[in-house]
Short mmCIF file of C-alpha atoms in Angstrom, two decimals:
data_model
loop_
_atom_site.label_atom_id
_atom_site.label_comp_id
_atom_site.label_asym_id
_atom_site.label_seq_id
_atom_site.Cartn_x
_atom_site.Cartn_y
_atom_site.Cartn_z
CA UNK A 47 0.00 0.00 0.00
CA UNK A 48 1.07 3.56 -0.51
CA UNK A 49 -0.28 6.49 1.46
CA UNK A 50 -0.87 9.99 0.10
CA UNK A 51 2.76 10.96 0.67
CA UNK A 52 3.87 7.75 -1.08
CA UNK A 53 5.30 5.98 1.95
CA UNK A 54 4.91 2.23 1.72
CA UNK A 55 2.95 0.48 4.47
CA UNK A 56 1.64 -3.04 4.87
CA UNK A 57 -2.04 -3.95 4.75
CA UNK A 58 -1.88 -4.81 8.47
CA UNK A 59 -0.90 -1.20 9.14
CA UNK A 60 -4.40 -0.09 8.18
CA UNK A 61 -5.58 -1.69 11.39
CA UNK A 62 -3.07 -0.01 13.67
CA UNK A 63 -3.37 3.36 11.92
CA UNK A 64 -4.42 5.92 14.53
CA UNK A 65 -7.18 7.15 12.22
CA UNK A 66 -10.56 5.63 12.89
CA UNK A 67 -11.42 5.57 9.19
CA UNK A 68 -9.12 4.42 6.42
CA UNK A 69 -9.98 4.65 2.74
CA UNK A 70 -8.19 2.24 0.43
CA UNK A 71 -8.16 3.59 -3.12
CA UNK A 72 -7.17 1.53 -6.13
CA UNK A 73 -7.80 0.89 -9.79
CA UNK A 74 -9.89 -2.13 -10.89
CA UNK A 75 -8.09 -5.37 -10.18
CA UNK A 76 -5.53 -3.85 -7.81
CA UNK A 77 -6.60 -5.99 -4.85
CA UNK A 78 -8.94 -3.80 -2.82
CA UNK A 79 -11.56 -6.49 -2.23
CA UNK A 80 -8.92 -9.18 -1.75
CA UNK A 81 -7.21 -6.98 0.87
CA UNK A 82 -10.45 -6.59 2.84
CA UNK A 83 -11.22 -10.29 2.65
CA UNK A 84 -7.69 -11.07 3.80
CA UNK A 85 -8.14 -8.74 6.81
CA UNK A 86 -11.49 -10.41 7.55
CA UNK A 87 -9.84 -13.82 7.47
CA UNK A 88 -6.96 -12.68 9.68
CA UNK A 89 -9.34 -11.37 12.35
CA UNK A 90 -11.57 -14.47 12.15
CA UNK A 91 -8.63 -16.84 12.56
CA UNK A 92 -7.16 -14.63 15.31
CA UNK A 93 -3.96 -13.85 13.42
CA UNK A 94 -4.82 -10.20 14.03
CA UNK A 95 -5.89 -9.80 17.64
CA UNK A 96 -6.66 -6.08 17.77
CA UNK A 97 -10.32 -6.91 17.06
CA UNK A 98 -12.54 -9.71 18.28
CA UNK A 99 -14.76 -9.57 15.19
CA UNK A 100 -14.73 -8.22 11.67
CA UNK A 101 -17.81 -7.40 9.61
CA UNK A 102 -17.58 -7.22 5.83
CA UNK A 103 -20.33 -5.46 3.86
CA UNK A 104 -20.45 -4.74 0.15
CA UNK A 105 -21.58 -1.14 -0.27
CA UNK A 106 -23.45 -2.16 -3.41
CA UNK A 107 -25.46 -4.63 -1.29
CA UNK A 108 -25.95 -1.99 1.41
CA UNK A 109 -27.32 0.49 -1.14
CA UNK A 110 -29.83 -2.05 -2.46
CA UNK A 111 -30.83 -2.98 1.08
CA UNK A 112 -31.32 0.60 2.25
CA UNK A 113 -33.39 1.41 -0.84
CA UNK A 114 -35.68 -1.53 -0.03
CA UNK A 115 -35.66 -0.95 3.74
CA UNK A 116 -35.01 2.80 4.17
CA UNK A 117 -35.49 2.79 7.95
CA UNK A 118 -33.12 -0.11 8.53
CA UNK A 119 -29.56 -0.07 9.77
CA UNK A 120 -26.35 -1.40 8.30
CA UNK A 121 -26.38 -3.96 11.12
CA UNK A 122 -29.72 -5.40 10.03
CA UNK A 123 -28.36 -5.44 6.46
CA UNK A 124 -25.52 -7.65 7.65
CA UNK A 125 -27.87 -10.10 9.37
CA UNK A 126 -30.34 -10.29 6.49
CA UNK A 127 -28.06 -10.33 3.45
CA UNK A 128 -25.04 -12.20 4.76
CA UNK A 129 -26.52 -14.43 7.44
CA UNK A 130 -29.95 -15.03 5.86
CA UNK A 131 -32.20 -13.82 8.67
CA UNK A 132 -35.77 -12.66 7.95
CA UNK A 133 -36.29 -8.87 7.95
CA UNK A 134 -37.86 -8.65 11.45
CA UNK A 135 -35.23 -10.94 12.96
CA UNK A 136 -32.48 -9.01 11.17
CA UNK A 137 -33.79 -5.73 12.62
CA UNK A 138 -33.87 -7.15 16.16
CA UNK A 139 -30.41 -8.69 15.85
CA UNK A 140 -29.12 -5.48 14.28
CA UNK A 141 -30.33 -3.45 17.26
CA UNK A 142 -28.71 -5.91 19.68
CA UNK A 143 -25.40 -5.68 17.82
CA UNK A 144 -25.57 -1.90 17.62
CA UNK A 145 -26.23 -1.65 21.37
CA UNK A 146 -23.35 -4.02 22.16
CA UNK A 147 -20.99 -1.98 19.98
CA UNK A 148 -22.19 1.27 21.55
CA UNK A 149 -21.51 -0.17 25.01
CA UNK A 150 -18.09 -1.36 23.74
CA UNK A 151 -18.77 -4.94 24.80
CA UNK A 152 -16.36 -6.13 22.12
CA UNK A 153 -14.19 -4.68 19.38
CA UNK A 154 -15.25 -4.88 15.75
CA UNK A 155 -13.39 -4.01 12.57
CA UNK A 156 -15.81 -2.79 9.88
CA UNK A 157 -14.87 -3.47 6.27
CA UNK A 158 -16.94 -1.74 3.58
CA UNK A 159 -16.16 -2.67 0.01
CA UNK A 160 -16.79 -0.76 -3.21
CA UNK A 161 -17.90 2.82 -2.68
CA UNK A 162 -17.49 3.21 -6.44
CA UNK A 163 -20.19 0.54 -6.96
CA UNK A 164 -22.77 2.73 -5.23
CA UNK A 165 -24.76 5.01 -7.52
CA UNK A 166 -23.19 8.50 -7.44
CA UNK A 167 -26.34 10.14 -6.08
CA UNK A 168 -26.47 7.67 -3.15
CA UNK A 169 -22.79 7.74 -2.08
CA UNK A 170 -23.21 10.67 0.29
CA UNK A 171 -26.21 8.96 1.90
CA UNK A 172 -24.24 5.74 2.42
CA UNK A 173 -21.31 7.60 4.03
CA UNK A 174 -23.62 9.61 6.30
CA UNK A 175 -25.38 6.41 7.32
CA UNK A 176 -22.09 4.73 8.21
CA UNK A 177 -20.76 7.82 10.03
CA UNK A 178 -23.96 8.12 12.06
CA UNK A 179 -23.60 4.56 13.36
CA UNK A 180 -19.82 4.09 13.39
CA UNK A 181 -18.21 7.46 13.99
CA UNK A 182 -16.07 6.04 16.82
CA UNK A 183 -15.31 2.64 15.31
CA UNK A 184 -12.47 1.43 13.09
CA UNK A 185 -13.74 1.45 9.50
CA UNK A 186 -11.93 0.58 6.28
CA UNK A 187 -13.61 1.51 2.99
CA UNK A 188 -12.46 0.64 -0.52
CA UNK A 189 -13.06 2.70 -3.63
CA UNK A 190 -11.81 3.35 -7.09
CA UNK A 191 -10.19 6.78 -7.47
CA UNK A 192 -13.27 8.36 -9.07
CA UNK A 193 -15.63 7.84 -6.13
CA UNK A 194 -13.91 8.53 -2.83
CA UNK A 195 -14.47 12.30 -2.84
CA UNK A 196 -17.76 11.81 -0.92
CA UNK A 197 -15.75 10.95 2.17
CA UNK A 198 -14.86 14.19 3.86
CA UNK A 199 -11.27 14.66 4.89
CA UNK A 200 -11.71 14.53 8.62
CA UNK A 201 -8.92 14.28 11.17
CA UNK A 202 -10.08 10.71 11.76
CA UNK A 203 -9.69 9.64 8.10
CA UNK A 204 -6.55 8.46 6.31
CA UNK A 205 -6.43 7.86 2.57
CA UNK A 206 -4.25 5.17 1.00
CA UNK A 207 -3.66 4.16 -2.56
CA UNK A 208 -3.07 0.49 -3.22
CA UNK A 209 -0.18 -0.24 -5.52
CA UNK A 210 -0.52 -2.83 -8.23
CA UNK A 211 1.95 -5.66 -8.22
CA UNK A 212 4.26 -5.98 -11.20
CA UNK A 213 3.65 -9.06 -13.39
CA UNK A 214 6.78 -10.74 -12.06
CA UNK A 215 5.55 -10.44 -8.46
CA UNK A 216 2.12 -11.78 -9.37
CA UNK A 217 3.72 -14.72 -11.13
CA UNK A 218 5.85 -15.45 -8.03
CA UNK A 219 2.79 -15.30 -5.78
CA UNK A 220 0.76 -17.67 -7.92
CA UNK A 221 3.48 -20.28 -8.44
#
């Protein structure tokens, strides 16, 4: 990864970054989604112990969900879309999770993938929705370069650009 001032950092450094929010920017195929899924796996298998849980949500899925259920939360989206709960159950479980997070009963890393896959007119709404619920939580969002401007440059936000691997490095990784 490369930050705005072009210093190289590792993907794990996104987690220990002092900023609450990190935005990972990259061109198509650069590894944004793979990076989030790797972080999710590392938290789940306790290779990264800074967080007890990690929650991955596709922002495209969240947009569709919020358009169908405008009064719902991102937590109920997680329970309905990813865990298959019925809408009422998802709402109840979402409220329980939100309350537990608010009371800081456990630590959660939130991984939101694909801001660029959200329709341009809905991006601001998605970011406001996430900020309203997770302003004090560690959040990592991915986006292509064209879409991340909806995320205001707050003191609590760091922006990183993912670097593409050269063909020789990709070949070495695969073989």
